[in-house]
Short mmCIF file of C-alpha atoms in Angstrom, two decimals:
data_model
loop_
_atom_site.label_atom_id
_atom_site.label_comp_id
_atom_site.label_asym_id
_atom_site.label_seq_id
_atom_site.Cartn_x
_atom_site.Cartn_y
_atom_site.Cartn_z
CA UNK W 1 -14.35 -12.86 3.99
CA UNK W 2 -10.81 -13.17 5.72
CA UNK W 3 -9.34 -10.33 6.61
CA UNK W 4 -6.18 -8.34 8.11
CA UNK W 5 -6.18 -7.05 11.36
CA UNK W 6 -4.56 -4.46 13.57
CA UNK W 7 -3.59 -3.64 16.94
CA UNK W 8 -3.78 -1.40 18.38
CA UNK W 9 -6.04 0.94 16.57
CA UNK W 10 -4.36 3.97 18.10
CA UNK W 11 -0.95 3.94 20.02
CA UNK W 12 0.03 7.26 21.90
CA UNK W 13 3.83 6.58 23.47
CA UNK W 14 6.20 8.89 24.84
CA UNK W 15 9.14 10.14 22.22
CA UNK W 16 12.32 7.01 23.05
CA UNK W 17 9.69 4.69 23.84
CA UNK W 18 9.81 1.13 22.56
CA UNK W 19 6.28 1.10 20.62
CA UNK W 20 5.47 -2.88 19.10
CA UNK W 21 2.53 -2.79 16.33
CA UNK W 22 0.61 -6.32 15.86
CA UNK W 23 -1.09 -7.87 12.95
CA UNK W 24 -2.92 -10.76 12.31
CA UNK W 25 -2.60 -11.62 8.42
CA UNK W 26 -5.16 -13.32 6.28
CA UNK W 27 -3.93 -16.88 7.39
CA UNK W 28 -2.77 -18.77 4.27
CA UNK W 29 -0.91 -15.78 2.93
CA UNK W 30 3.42 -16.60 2.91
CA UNK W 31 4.16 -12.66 2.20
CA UNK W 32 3.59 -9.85 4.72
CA UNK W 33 4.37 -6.36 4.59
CA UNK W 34 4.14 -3.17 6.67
CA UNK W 35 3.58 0.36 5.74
CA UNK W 36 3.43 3.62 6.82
CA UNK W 37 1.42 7.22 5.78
CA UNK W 38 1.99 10.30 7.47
CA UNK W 39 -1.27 12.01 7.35
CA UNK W 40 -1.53 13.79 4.32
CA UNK W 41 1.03 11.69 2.58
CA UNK W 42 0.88 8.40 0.23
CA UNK W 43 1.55 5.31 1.74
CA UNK W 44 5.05 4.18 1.63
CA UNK W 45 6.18 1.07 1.54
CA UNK W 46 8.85 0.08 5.29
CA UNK W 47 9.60 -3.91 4.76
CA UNK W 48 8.69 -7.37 3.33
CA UNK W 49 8.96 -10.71 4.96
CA UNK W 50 9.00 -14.18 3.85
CA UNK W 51 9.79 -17.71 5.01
CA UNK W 52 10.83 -16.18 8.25
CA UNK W 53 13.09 -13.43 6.94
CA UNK W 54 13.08 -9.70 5.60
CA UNK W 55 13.15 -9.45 1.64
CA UNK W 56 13.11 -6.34 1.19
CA UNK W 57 13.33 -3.06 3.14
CA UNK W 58 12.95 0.41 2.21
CA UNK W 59 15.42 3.23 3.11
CA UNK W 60 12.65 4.54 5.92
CA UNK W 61 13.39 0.57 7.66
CA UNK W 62 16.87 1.95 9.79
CA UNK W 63 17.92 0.07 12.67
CA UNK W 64 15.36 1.33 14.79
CA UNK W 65 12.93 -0.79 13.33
CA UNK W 66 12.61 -4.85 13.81
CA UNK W 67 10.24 -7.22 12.80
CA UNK W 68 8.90 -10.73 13.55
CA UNK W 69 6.74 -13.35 12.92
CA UNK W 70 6.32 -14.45 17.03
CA UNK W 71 3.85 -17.66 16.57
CA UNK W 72 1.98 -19.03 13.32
CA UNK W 73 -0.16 -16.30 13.16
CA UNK W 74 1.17 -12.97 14.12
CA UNK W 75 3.33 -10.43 12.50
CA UNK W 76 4.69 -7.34 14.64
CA UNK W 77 6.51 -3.99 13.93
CA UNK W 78 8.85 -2.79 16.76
CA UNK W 79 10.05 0.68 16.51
CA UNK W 80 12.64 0.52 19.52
CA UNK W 81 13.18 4.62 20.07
CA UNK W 82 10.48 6.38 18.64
CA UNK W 83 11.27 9.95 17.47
CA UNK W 84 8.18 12.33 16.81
CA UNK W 85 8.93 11.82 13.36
CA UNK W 86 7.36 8.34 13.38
CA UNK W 87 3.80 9.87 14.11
CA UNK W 88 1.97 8.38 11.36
CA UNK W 89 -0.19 5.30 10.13
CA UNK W 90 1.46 1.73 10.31
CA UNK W 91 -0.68 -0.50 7.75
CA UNK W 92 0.41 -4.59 7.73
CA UNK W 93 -0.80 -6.33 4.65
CA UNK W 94 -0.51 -9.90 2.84
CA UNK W 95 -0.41 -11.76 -0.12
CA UNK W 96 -0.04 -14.93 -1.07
CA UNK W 97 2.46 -14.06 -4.05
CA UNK W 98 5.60 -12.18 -3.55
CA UNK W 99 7.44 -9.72 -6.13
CA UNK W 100 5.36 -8.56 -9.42
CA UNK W 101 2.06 -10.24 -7.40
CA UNK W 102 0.79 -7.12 -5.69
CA UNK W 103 -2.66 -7.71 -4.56
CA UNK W 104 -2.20 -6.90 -1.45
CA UNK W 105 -4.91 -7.23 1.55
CA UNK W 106 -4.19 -4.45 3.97
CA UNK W 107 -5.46 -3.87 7.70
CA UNK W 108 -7.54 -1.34 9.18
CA UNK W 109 -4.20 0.32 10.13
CA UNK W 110 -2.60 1.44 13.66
CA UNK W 111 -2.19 5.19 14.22
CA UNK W 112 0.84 6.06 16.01
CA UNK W 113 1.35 9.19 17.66
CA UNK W 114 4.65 10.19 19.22
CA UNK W 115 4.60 12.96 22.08
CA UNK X 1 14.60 5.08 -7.20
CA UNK X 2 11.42 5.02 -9.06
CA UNK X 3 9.20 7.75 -9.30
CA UNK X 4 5.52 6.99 -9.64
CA UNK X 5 3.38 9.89 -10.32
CA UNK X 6 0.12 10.82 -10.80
CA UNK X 7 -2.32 14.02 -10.91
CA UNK X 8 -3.29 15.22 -7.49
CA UNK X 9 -6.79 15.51 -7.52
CA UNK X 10 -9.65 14.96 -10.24
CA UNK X 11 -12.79 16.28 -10.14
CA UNK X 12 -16.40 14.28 -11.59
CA UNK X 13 -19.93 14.25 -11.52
CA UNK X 14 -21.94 11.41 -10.94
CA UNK X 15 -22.45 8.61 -13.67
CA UNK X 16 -19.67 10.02 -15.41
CA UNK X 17 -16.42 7.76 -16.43
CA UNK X 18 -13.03 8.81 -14.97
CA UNK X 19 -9.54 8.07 -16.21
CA UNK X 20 -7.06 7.98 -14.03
CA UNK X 21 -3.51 8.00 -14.91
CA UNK X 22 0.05 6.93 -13.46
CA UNK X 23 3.57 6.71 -14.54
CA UNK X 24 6.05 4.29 -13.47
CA UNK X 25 9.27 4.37 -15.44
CA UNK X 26 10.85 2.03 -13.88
CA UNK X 27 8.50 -0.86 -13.08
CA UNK X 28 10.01 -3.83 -12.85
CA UNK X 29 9.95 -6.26 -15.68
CA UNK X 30 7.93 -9.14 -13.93
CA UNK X 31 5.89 -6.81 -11.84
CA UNK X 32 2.60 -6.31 -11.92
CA UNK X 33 0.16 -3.12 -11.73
CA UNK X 34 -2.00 -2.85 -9.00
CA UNK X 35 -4.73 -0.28 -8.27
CA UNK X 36 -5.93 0.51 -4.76
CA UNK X 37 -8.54 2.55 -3.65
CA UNK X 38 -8.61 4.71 0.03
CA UNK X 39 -10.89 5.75 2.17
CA UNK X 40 -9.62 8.64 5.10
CA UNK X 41 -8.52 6.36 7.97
CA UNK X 42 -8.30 3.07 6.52
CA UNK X 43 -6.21 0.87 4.56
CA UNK X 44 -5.85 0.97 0.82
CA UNK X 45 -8.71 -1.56 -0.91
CA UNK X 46 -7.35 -3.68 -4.02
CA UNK X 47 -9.48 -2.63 -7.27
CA UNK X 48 -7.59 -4.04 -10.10
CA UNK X 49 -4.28 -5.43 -11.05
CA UNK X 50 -2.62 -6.22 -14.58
CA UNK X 51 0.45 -6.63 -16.69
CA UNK X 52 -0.26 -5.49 -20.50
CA UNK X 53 -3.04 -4.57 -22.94
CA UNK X 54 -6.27 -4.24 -20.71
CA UNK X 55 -8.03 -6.02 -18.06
CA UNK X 56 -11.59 -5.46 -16.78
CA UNK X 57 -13.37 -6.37 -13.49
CA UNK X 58 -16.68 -5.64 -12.52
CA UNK X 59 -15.89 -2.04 -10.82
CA UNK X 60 -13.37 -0.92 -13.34
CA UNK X 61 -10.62 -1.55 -16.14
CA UNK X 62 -6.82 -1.32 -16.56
CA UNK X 63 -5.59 0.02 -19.44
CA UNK X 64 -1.03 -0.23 -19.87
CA UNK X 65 0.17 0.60 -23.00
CA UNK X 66 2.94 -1.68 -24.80
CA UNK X 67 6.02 0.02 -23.25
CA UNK X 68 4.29 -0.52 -19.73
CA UNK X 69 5.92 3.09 -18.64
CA UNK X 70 1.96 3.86 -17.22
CA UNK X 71 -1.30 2.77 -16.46
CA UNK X 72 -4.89 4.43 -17.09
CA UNK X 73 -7.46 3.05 -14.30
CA UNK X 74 -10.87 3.45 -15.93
CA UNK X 75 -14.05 3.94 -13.00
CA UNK X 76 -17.09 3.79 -15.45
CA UNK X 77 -20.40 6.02 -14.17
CA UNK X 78 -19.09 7.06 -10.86
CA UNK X 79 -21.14 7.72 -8.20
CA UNK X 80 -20.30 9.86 -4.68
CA UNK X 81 -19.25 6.62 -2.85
CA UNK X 82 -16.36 6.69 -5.40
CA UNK X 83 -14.81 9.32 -3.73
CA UNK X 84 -11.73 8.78 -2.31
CA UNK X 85 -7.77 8.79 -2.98
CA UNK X 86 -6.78 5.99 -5.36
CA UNK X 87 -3.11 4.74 -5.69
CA UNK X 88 -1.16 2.94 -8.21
CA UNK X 89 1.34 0.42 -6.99
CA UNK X 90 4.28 -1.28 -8.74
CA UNK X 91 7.87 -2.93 -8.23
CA UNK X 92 11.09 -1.21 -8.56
CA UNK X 93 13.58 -3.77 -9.81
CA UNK X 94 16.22 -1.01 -10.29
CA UNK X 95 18.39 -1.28 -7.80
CA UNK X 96 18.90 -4.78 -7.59
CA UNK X 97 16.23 -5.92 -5.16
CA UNK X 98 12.72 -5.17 -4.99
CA UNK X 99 10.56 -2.66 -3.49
CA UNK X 100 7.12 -1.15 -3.89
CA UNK X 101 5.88 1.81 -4.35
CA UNK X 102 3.00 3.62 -4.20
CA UNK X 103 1.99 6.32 -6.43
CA UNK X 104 1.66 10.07 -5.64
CA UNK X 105 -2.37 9.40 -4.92
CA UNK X 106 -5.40 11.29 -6.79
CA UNK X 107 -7.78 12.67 -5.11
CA UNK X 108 -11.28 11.76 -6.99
CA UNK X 109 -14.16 13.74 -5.70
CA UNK X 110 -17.37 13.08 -7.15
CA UNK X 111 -20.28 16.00 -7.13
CA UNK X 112 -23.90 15.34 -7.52
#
């Protein structure tokens, strides 16, 4: 069964450190997302991307965040001065829909942790 | 913004059917209702999605009521595996563009 996948698995980084998350999405999904969860916390929902661009991005996706679709088949999340606030778990996920199709395949997730 | 809310934690005992309830007030007309299911330290697993009325799958069913303001996921004769955190997701239209969000999360534990 295809799946999404993650890495790394864990990423420790120094606090103003450029930190770049990678994810392989299920390959003929068009819609790709990322997420985050601070431990103990629901997930919340950082950006959308389609066709090459952001769709939509939360109020947590400030200018300290970028992300891109490098090659054909990966999708990253660069957090360009992380701040200890950022400690949490980055989840990617696909679809093949976009907006009002939400079945969403996630990945195993990245946990970040900012010294 | 939307606020999507649900009851923190449930508890059941096994073989038992659970009903677990959201609210979304502001879901967005088009959107869809999606049910996901977490384990600690992974990523949230799609159970069920729908629109109106009721849909069933082979591990649970969807009831949304006409005015689609909240969703009841349905887990029939649970069993300990079913324990876990389980998340309703829908589409905020409201402020002219899209976003998702998750619900608050409830907390199912299942006793023996």
């Amino acid at each position: 069964e295809p799946e999404v996948t993650q890495t790394p698995s864990h990423q420790v980084t120094q606090m103003g450190q450029e930190v770049i998350l990678r994810c392989v999405p299920i390959s003929n999904h068009l819609y790709f997302y990322w997420y985050r969860q601070i431990l103990g916390q629901k997930v919340e929902f950082l950006v959308s991307f389609y066709n090459n661009e952001i769709s939509e991005k939360s109020e947590i996706f400030d200018d300290q965040f970028s992300v891109e679709r490098p090659d054909g088949s990966n999708f990253t999340l660069k957090i360009r001065s992380t701040k200890l606030e950022d400690s949490a778990m980055y989840f990617c996920a696909s679809s093949e829909g976009g907006p009002g199709y939400n079945e969403q395949f996630f990945g195993p997730g990245t946990r970040l942790t900012v010294l | 913004l939307a606020k999507t809310t649900q009851p923190i934690s449930m508890d059941s005992y096994e073989g038992q059917e659970v009903n677990i309830t959201c609210s979304h007030n502001n879901i967005a007309t088009n959107d869809y209702i999606t049910w996901y299911q977490q384990f600690p330290s992974q990523g949230p697993r799609f159970i069920i999605q729908g629109y109106k009325t009721k849909v069933t799958n082979e591990v649970a069913s969807l009831f949304i009521p006409a005015d689609r303001k909240s969703s009841t996921l349905s887990l029939p004769r649970v069993s300990l595996s079913d324990t876990a955190v389980y998340y309703c997701l829908v589409g905020d239209g409201t402020s002219g563009t899209y976003k998702y969000i998750f619900g608050t999360g409830t907390r199912l534990k299942v006793l023996a």
